[in-house]
Coordinates of C-alpha atoms in Angstrom, one line a residue:
M1 CA -7.6 -6.2 1.0
T2 CA -4.1 -7.4 0.1
V3 CA -0.5 -7.1 0.9
T4 CA 1.4 -6.9 -2.5
A5 CA 5.1 -7.2 -3.1
I6 CA 6.3 -5.4 -6.2
V7 CA 9.7 -6.7 -7.2
G8 CA 11.9 -6.9 -10.3
A9 CA 12.1 -10.0 -12.5
N10 CA 15.5 -9.2 -14.0
W11 CA 18.6 -7.1 -13.1
G12 CA 16.7 -4.0 -11.9
D13 CA 15.7 -1.0 -14.0
E14 CA 12.5 -2.7 -14.9
G15 CA 10.3 0.3 -14.2
K16 CA 9.0 -0.7 -10.7
G17 CA 8.7 3.0 -9.6
K18 CA 6.0 3.7 -12.2
I19 CA 4.0 0.6 -11.4
I20 CA 4.1 1.4 -7.7
D21 CA 3.1 5.0 -8.4
V22 CA 0.1 3.8 -10.3
L23 CA -1.0 1.3 -7.7
A24 CA -0.2 3.5 -4.7
A25 CA -3.3 5.6 -5.3
A26 CA -5.5 2.7 -4.0
S27 CA -3.2 1.8 -1.1
A28 CA -2.9 2.9 2.5
Y29 CA 0.8 2.1 2.9
V30 CA 3.9 1.8 0.6
V31 CA 6.9 0.2 2.3
R32 CA 10.6 0.1 1.3
F33 CA 11.9 -3.2 2.6
Q34 CA 15.5 -3.5 1.5
G35 CA 18.4 -1.8 -0.2
G36 CA 19.6 1.8 0.1
S37 CA 20.4 4.8 -2.1
N38 CA 22.4 2.7 -4.6
A39 CA 19.5 2.4 -7.0
G40 CA 16.6 4.7 -8.0
H41 CA 13.0 4.5 -9.1
T42 CA 12.1 7.1 -11.8
I43 CA 8.6 8.5 -11.7
I44 CA 7.0 11.0 -14.0
N45 CA 3.7 12.7 -13.0
D46 CA 2.0 16.1 -12.9
Y47 CA 4.7 17.4 -10.6
G48 CA 7.5 16.5 -13.0
K49 CA 10.2 13.8 -13.3
F50 CA 11.7 12.4 -10.1
S51 CA 14.3 9.8 -9.2
L52 CA 13.6 8.4 -5.7
H53 CA 16.5 6.5 -4.0
L54 CA 15.2 6.0 -0.5
L55 CA 11.7 7.5 -0.3
P56 CA 9.0 4.9 -1.1
S57 CA 7.2 5.5 -4.4
G58 CA 3.9 6.4 -2.8
V59 CA 5.1 9.9 -1.8
F60 CA 3.1 11.5 -4.6
C61 CA -0.2 10.1 -3.4
S62 CA -2.1 12.0 -0.6
G63 CA -3.4 9.7 2.1
V64 CA -0.6 7.2 1.7
T65 CA 1.7 6.4 4.6
N66 CA 5.2 5.8 3.3
V67 CA 7.3 3.5 5.5
I68 CA 11.1 2.8 5.5
G69 CA 11.4 -0.7 7.0
P70 CA 14.2 -2.1 9.1
G71 CA 15.6 -4.0 6.2
T72 CA 16.7 -0.8 4.5
A73 CA 20.1 0.9 4.5
L74 CA 19.1 4.4 5.6
D75 CA 21.4 7.2 4.4
V76 CA 19.9 10.1 6.3
E77 CA 21.5 12.9 4.2
V78 CA 20.2 11.4 1.0
L79 CA 16.7 11.1 2.5
K80 CA 16.8 14.7 3.7
G81 CA 17.8 15.8 0.3
E82 CA 15.0 13.9 -1.4
L83 CA 12.3 15.3 0.9
E84 CA 13.6 18.8 0.4
E85 CA 13.5 18.4 -3.4
L86 CA 9.9 17.2 -3.3
V87 CA 8.8 20.2 -1.3
S88 CA 10.8 22.7 -3.4
R89 CA 9.1 21.4 -6.5
G90 CA 5.6 21.7 -5.1
V91 CA 4.9 18.2 -3.9
P92 CA 2.9 18.1 -0.7
V93 CA 4.9 17.0 2.3
P94 CA 4.4 13.2 2.3
R95 CA 3.4 11.2 5.4
L96 CA 6.6 9.3 6.3
R97 CA 7.4 6.7 9.0
I98 CA 10.8 5.2 9.6
S99 CA 11.5 2.1 11.7
E100 CA 13.4 2.7 14.9
R101 CA 15.3 -0.5 14.1
V102 CA 16.5 0.6 10.7
Q103 CA 20.3 0.9 10.5
I104 CA 22.1 4.1 9.6
M105 CA 24.6 4.5 6.8
L106 CA 27.9 5.9 8.2
P107 CA 30.6 7.9 6.4
V108 CA 33.1 5.1 6.9
Q109 CA 30.9 2.7 4.9
R110 CA 30.8 5.0 1.9
L111 CA 34.6 5.5 2.3
F112 CA 35.3 1.7 2.3
D113 CA 33.1 1.2 -0.7
E114 CA 35.1 3.8 -2.7
L115 CA 38.5 2.6 -1.5
E116 CA 37.7 -1.1 -2.2
E117 CA 36.3 -0.4 -5.7
E118 CA 39.4 1.7 -6.5
R119 CA 41.7 -1.1 -5.1
L120 CA 40.0 -3.7 -7.3
G121 CA 40.3 -1.6 -10.4
A122 CA 39.3 -3.5 -13.6
N123 CA 38.1 -6.4 -11.4
G124 CA 35.5 -4.3 -9.6
F125 CA 31.8 -5.1 -9.3
G126 CA 30.5 -1.8 -10.7
S127 CA 29.6 -0.5 -7.3
T128 CA 27.7 2.8 -7.1
K129 CA 30.0 3.7 -4.2
R130 CA 27.0 4.4 -1.9
G131 CA 28.4 2.2 0.9
I132 CA 25.9 -0.6 0.4
A133 CA 28.2 -3.6 0.6
P134 CA 30.2 -2.4 3.7
F135 CA 26.9 -1.4 5.3
Y136 CA 25.3 -4.8 5.0
A137 CA 28.7 -6.5 5.9
D138 CA 28.7 -4.4 9.2
K139 CA 25.1 -5.2 9.8
Y140 CA 25.6 -9.0 9.7
M141 CA 28.9 -8.7 11.6
K142 CA 26.7 -7.0 14.3
L143 CA 28.6 -3.7 14.0
G144 CA 25.8 -1.5 12.7
I145 CA 24.1 1.5 14.3
Q146 CA 20.3 1.4 14.7
A147 CA 18.3 4.6 14.5
A148 CA 17.3 4.1 18.1
D149 CA 21.0 4.1 19.1
L150 CA 21.3 7.7 18.1
F151 CA 19.3 8.8 21.1
D152 CA 21.6 7.1 23.7
Q153 CA 25.0 8.9 23.6
P154 CA 27.0 6.5 25.8
R155 CA 25.7 3.5 23.9
L156 CA 26.3 5.2 20.6
L157 CA 29.9 6.0 21.4
E158 CA 30.5 2.4 22.5
R159 CA 29.0 1.1 19.3
L160 CA 31.1 3.4 17.2
Q161 CA 34.3 2.4 19.1
H162 CA 33.4 -1.2 18.4
L163 CA 32.8 -0.6 14.7
L164 CA 36.0 1.4 14.2
A165 CA 38.4 -0.9 16.0
A166 CA 38.9 -3.3 13.1
K167 CA 38.2 -0.7 10.4
N168 CA 41.0 1.6 11.5
V169 CA 43.5 -1.3 11.1
L170 CA 42.3 -1.8 7.5
L171 CA 42.3 2.0 6.8
E172 CA 45.9 2.3 7.9
H173 CA 47.5 -0.9 6.7
L174 CA 45.4 -1.9 3.6
Y175 CA 44.3 1.5 2.2
G176 CA 46.9 3.8 3.6
Q177 CA 44.4 6.2 5.1
P178 CA 44.4 7.9 8.5
P179 CA 42.4 6.3 11.3
I180 CA 39.0 7.7 12.4
R181 CA 38.1 8.8 15.9
P182 CA 34.5 7.9 16.9
E183 CA 34.0 11.4 18.4
T184 CA 34.4 12.9 14.9
W185 CA 30.9 11.8 14.0
L186 CA 29.0 12.6 17.2
D187 CA 27.8 16.1 16.3
Q188 CA 26.7 14.9 12.8
L189 CA 24.8 12.0 14.3
R190 CA 23.2 14.1 17.0
E191 CA 21.9 16.4 14.2
Q192 CA 20.6 13.4 12.3
A193 CA 18.9 12.1 15.4
E194 CA 17.1 15.4 15.9
W195 CA 15.9 15.4 12.3
L196 CA 14.8 11.8 12.3
A197 CA 12.9 11.9 15.7
P198 CA 9.5 13.0 14.3
Y199 CA 9.5 10.1 11.8
L200 CA 10.7 7.2 13.9
C201 CA 8.3 4.7 15.3
D202 CA 7.7 0.9 15.7
T203 CA 6.8 0.4 12.1
T204 CA 6.3 -3.4 12.7
E205 CA 3.4 -2.7 15.0
L206 CA 2.1 0.0 12.6
L207 CA 2.0 -2.4 9.7
H208 CA 0.7 -5.3 11.7
T209 CA -2.2 -3.2 12.8
A210 CA -2.9 -2.0 9.2
W211 CA -2.7 -5.6 8.0
R212 CA -5.1 -6.8 10.7
N213 CA -7.5 -4.0 9.7
G214 CA -7.5 -5.1 6.1
E215 CA -5.7 -2.0 4.7
E216 CA -4.0 -2.2 1.3
I217 CA -0.2 -2.4 1.7
L218 CA 2.4 -2.3 -1.1
L219 CA 5.9 -3.6 -0.4
E220 CA 8.5 -2.0 -2.7
G221 CA 11.6 -3.9 -3.8
Q222 CA 14.8 -2.4 -5.1
L223 CA 16.8 -3.9 -8.1
G224 CA 15.7 -7.3 -9.4
A225 CA 15.9 -11.1 -8.9
L226 CA 19.2 -11.4 -10.8
R227 CA 20.9 -9.1 -8.3
D228 CA 19.9 -11.2 -5.3
P229 CA 23.0 -12.4 -3.4
D230 CA 21.6 -16.0 -3.1
H231 CA 19.8 -16.5 -6.3
G232 CA 21.3 -13.9 -8.7
I233 CA 24.5 -13.5 -10.6
Y234 CA 26.8 -13.6 -7.5
P235 CA 29.2 -12.0 -6.9
F236 CA 27.8 -9.3 -9.3
S237 CA 24.9 -8.9 -6.9
T238 CA 23.7 -6.4 -4.4
S239 CA 24.1 -7.0 -0.7
S240 CA 20.5 -7.4 0.5
S241 CA 17.8 -9.9 -0.8
T242 CA 15.8 -8.5 -3.7
L243 CA 13.2 -11.3 -3.5
A244 CA 9.6 -11.1 -2.4
G245 CA 10.4 -13.8 0.1
F246 CA 12.5 -11.2 2.0
A247 CA 9.8 -8.5 1.8
A248 CA 8.0 -9.8 4.9
V249 CA 11.3 -9.8 6.9
G250 CA 12.4 -6.3 5.7
A251 CA 9.0 -4.8 6.3
G252 CA 8.2 -6.6 9.5
L253 CA 5.1 -8.6 8.4
P254 CA 4.4 -12.3 8.6
P255 CA 5.2 -14.2 5.4
Y256 CA 1.7 -15.4 4.9
A257 CA 0.5 -11.7 4.9
I258 CA 1.7 -11.4 1.3
T259 CA -1.0 -12.6 -1.0
K260 CA 0.2 -11.1 -4.3
V261 CA 3.6 -10.8 -5.9
T262 CA 3.9 -8.6 -8.9
A263 CA 7.1 -9.2 -10.9
V264 CA 7.9 -6.2 -13.1
I265 CA 9.3 -7.2 -16.5
K266 CA 10.7 -4.9 -19.1
A267 CA 9.8 -5.5 -22.8
Y268 CA 13.6 -5.7 -23.5
S269 CA 16.6 -6.0 -21.2
S270 CA 18.8 -3.4 -19.4
C271 CA 21.1 -3.2 -16.4
V272 CA 23.6 -1.0 -14.7
G273 CA 26.7 -2.6 -13.2
A274 CA 29.1 -5.5 -14.0
G275 CA 28.4 -9.2 -14.5
P276 CA 27.2 -11.6 -17.2
F277 CA 24.5 -10.2 -19.5
V278 CA 23.8 -12.8 -22.2
T279 CA 21.7 -10.7 -24.6
E280 CA 23.8 -7.6 -24.3
L281 CA 23.9 -5.4 -27.5
H282 CA 26.9 -3.4 -28.5
G283 CA 27.4 -0.7 -31.1
E284 CA 24.7 1.2 -32.8
E285 CA 22.0 -1.4 -32.2
G286 CA 22.4 -1.0 -28.5
N287 CA 22.8 2.8 -28.7
E288 CA 19.5 3.1 -30.6
L289 CA 17.6 1.1 -28.1
R290 CA 19.1 3.1 -25.2
R291 CA 18.2 6.4 -26.9
R292 CA 14.6 5.3 -27.4
G293 CA 14.2 3.7 -24.0
G294 CA 12.0 5.6 -21.4
D295 CA 11.4 9.3 -21.2
A296 CA 15.1 10.4 -21.4
G297 CA 16.9 7.3 -22.6
E298 CA 18.3 4.4 -20.6
Y299 CA 20.6 5.8 -18.0
G300 CA 21.0 4.8 -14.3
A301 CA 18.7 6.8 -12.0
T302 CA 21.4 6.9 -9.3
T303 CA 24.7 7.0 -11.2
G304 CA 23.6 8.5 -14.6
R305 CA 25.7 5.7 -16.2
P306 CA 24.5 4.4 -19.6
R307 CA 22.6 1.2 -19.0
R308 CA 23.8 -1.9 -20.8
M309 CA 21.1 -2.9 -23.3
G310 CA 19.8 -6.2 -24.6
W311 CA 16.8 -7.8 -26.1
F312 CA 14.2 -9.7 -24.0
D313 CA 15.6 -12.7 -22.3
A314 CA 13.0 -15.4 -21.8
V315 CA 15.4 -17.6 -19.8
A316 CA 16.4 -15.0 -17.3
T317 CA 12.8 -13.7 -17.0
R318 CA 11.3 -17.1 -16.4
Y319 CA 13.9 -17.8 -13.7
G320 CA 13.4 -14.3 -12.1
C321 CA 9.6 -14.8 -11.9
K322 CA 10.1 -18.3 -10.4
V323 CA 12.4 -17.2 -7.6
Q324 CA 10.3 -14.2 -6.9
G325 CA 7.2 -16.4 -6.6
A326 CA 5.3 -14.1 -9.0
T327 CA 1.6 -14.4 -9.0
E328 CA 1.3 -11.8 -11.8
A329 CA 3.5 -9.6 -13.9
A330 CA 3.6 -6.0 -15.0
L331 CA 5.2 -5.4 -18.5
T332 CA 6.9 -2.0 -19.0
N333 CA 8.3 0.0 -21.9
L334 CA 6.3 -1.9 -24.5
D335 CA 6.0 1.3 -26.5
V336 CA 9.8 1.6 -27.0
L337 CA 9.8 -1.4 -29.4
G338 CA 7.5 0.3 -31.9
Y339 CA 10.4 1.2 -34.2
L340 CA 11.4 -2.3 -35.1
D341 CA 10.3 -4.4 -38.1
E342 CA 11.3 -7.6 -36.2
I343 CA 12.0 -8.0 -32.5
P344 CA 14.7 -10.5 -31.5
V345 CA 14.0 -12.4 -28.3
C346 CA 16.3 -14.9 -26.5
I347 CA 14.7 -18.3 -26.0
G348 CA 17.7 -20.3 -24.8
Y349 CA 21.4 -20.2 -24.0
E350 CA 24.2 -22.1 -25.8
L351 CA 26.7 -23.1 -23.1
A352 CA 30.3 -24.0 -23.5
G353 CA 30.6 -27.3 -25.4
G354 CA 27.5 -26.5 -27.4
K355 CA 24.8 -27.6 -25.0
V356 CA 21.6 -25.5 -25.3
T357 CA 19.5 -24.9 -22.3
D358 CA 16.3 -23.0 -21.4
Q359 CA 17.3 -23.0 -17.7
F360 CA 19.2 -20.1 -16.0
P361 CA 22.6 -21.4 -15.0
A362 CA 25.0 -20.3 -12.3
T363 CA 27.4 -17.4 -12.9
G364 CA 30.4 -19.4 -14.1
Q365 CA 28.4 -20.9 -17.0
L366 CA 26.6 -17.6 -17.8
E367 CA 29.9 -15.8 -18.5
S368 CA 30.5 -17.9 -21.7
A369 CA 26.8 -18.4 -22.7
K370 CA 25.5 -17.2 -26.1
P371 CA 21.9 -16.4 -26.8
V372 CA 19.6 -18.5 -29.0
W373 CA 17.4 -16.1 -30.9
Q374 CA 13.9 -16.1 -32.2
R375 CA 12.4 -13.2 -34.1
L376 CA 8.9 -11.9 -33.6
P377 CA 7.1 -9.4 -35.9
G378 CA 7.1 -5.8 -34.9
W379 CA 4.1 -3.5 -35.0
K380 CA 5.9 -0.4 -36.4
C381 CA 3.7 2.2 -34.9
D382 CA 3.2 4.4 -31.8
I383 CA 1.1 2.7 -29.1
S384 CA 1.7 5.3 -26.3
Q385 CA -2.0 6.5 -26.5
V386 CA -3.6 3.0 -26.4
R387 CA -5.5 2.3 -23.1
R388 CA -7.2 -1.0 -24.0
F389 CA -5.5 -4.4 -24.8
A390 CA -8.0 -4.9 -27.6
D391 CA -6.8 -1.7 -29.3
L392 CA -3.2 -2.7 -29.5
P393 CA -1.9 -3.9 -32.9
E394 CA -2.0 -7.7 -33.2
A395 CA 1.8 -8.0 -33.2
A396 CA 2.0 -6.1 -29.9
R397 CA -0.7 -8.4 -28.4
E398 CA 1.3 -11.4 -29.7
Y399 CA 4.4 -10.1 -28.1
I400 CA 2.6 -9.8 -24.7
R401 CA 1.3 -13.4 -25.1
F402 CA 4.9 -14.5 -25.8
V403 CA 6.1 -12.8 -22.6
E404 CA 3.4 -14.4 -20.6
A405 CA 4.1 -17.9 -22.0
S406 CA 7.9 -17.3 -21.4
A407 CA 7.5 -16.1 -17.9
G408 CA 4.8 -18.5 -16.9
V409 CA 2.8 -15.8 -15.3
R410 CA -0.2 -13.6 -16.3
V411 CA 0.6 -10.0 -17.4
A412 CA -1.9 -8.0 -15.4
T413 CA -0.5 -4.5 -16.2
I414 CA 1.1 -3.1 -19.4
S415 CA 2.9 0.2 -19.5
V416 CA 3.0 2.0 -22.8
G417 CA 4.9 5.2 -21.8
P418 CA 6.6 6.8 -18.8
R419 CA 3.7 8.8 -17.4
R420 CA 1.2 7.5 -14.8
E421 CA -1.8 7.5 -17.2
Q422 CA 0.0 5.5 -19.9
I423 CA -1.2 2.2 -18.6
I424 CA -3.4 -0.8 -19.7
M425 CA -4.9 -2.7 -16.8
A426 CA -6.1 -6.3 -16.9
Q427 CA -9.7 -5.4 -16.7
D428 CA -9.2 -3.5 -20.0
A429 CA -7.6 -6.5 -21.7
G430 CA -10.8 -7.7 -23.3
G431 CA -10.0 -11.3 -22.3
G432 CA -6.9 -11.3 -24.4
L433 CA -4.4 -12.0 -21.5
I434 CA -4.0 -15.5 -20.1

């Protein structure tokens, strides 16, 4: 049995939720290892359409234990709301375990996120204002509150006082806001502790035991490689590592436990948030792709903002698969491209001064880069009912081979629609995939 990390090859929005939903049926555990409620995974199944922000994407599969690992930013109110929505819509109560070491999102972190984005104005980073950057800043400044702290009132009050000492200075003198007294939150945090108590455990020991027993474990990443703070389009990045290399840390497993890394690649490009996006489309061309993308168009699962749209970027995808350490890829939304006579793909960047490169440069060079295009033939038909690689139109098969050659990794899974059953697996490829 294997431990598999499922991560994004690009900016996020690649369709990871569907791939995890498909693979979770054969798994014992699905683990969120980083990020918070600032991004979502959209899943469509027999229960309906869902956007999950904190719950792992295995919650629709009976028998799966869903784990929120210590690397996650846990917004308790968001998590409660997600669980209540599932139950209200007829989904069986999922089996959920939460690390006692996970840190809790606090109201002041959301407040700081909103205030800072407002202060930056046009120079902002496109934050979702869910408190993520202040949360991780506090975590690494050793100011955070672990879930276990909620059950020790004297320690909790001391931790809150320590956290708010510097923040109150900024609230008053930078943002013009009144200071916060730590006692203000104690009743709310006491209620959160009571709600969390049945779910909390030592998830590190839980997962180590499962791994030693050979049980199948999926590690679920949020966003994609290009939003990683070390290897992505910094400073237009998220605040926790989006790479499979961090999955072991954020879940609590040894690094050598991960034997498979599935990088999810979209058949075209999209992203939510600010930052350089070389293949971005504007006007009607981008609007048409957005309207056709996915089940209800390309809009952020968390914010509802229209996604920025672009054609497939071979440079960014190859780089994303490389830094993810991908051992295989899953290609999503292939069916969306069926309306095109020809499909533009970006095979290189023209940098300032006219130099052309097929390597992904640092952010400063990306901001002025222009795409170098190649055009591939379209297949001009609906492929959403196809379930075997051999039954795809030849142009669609060639497009998949182009993606494989560009990414340098074998495509093992192909999604041809938003629903769970709209999938082509490698064993159905008829030898066509490299």
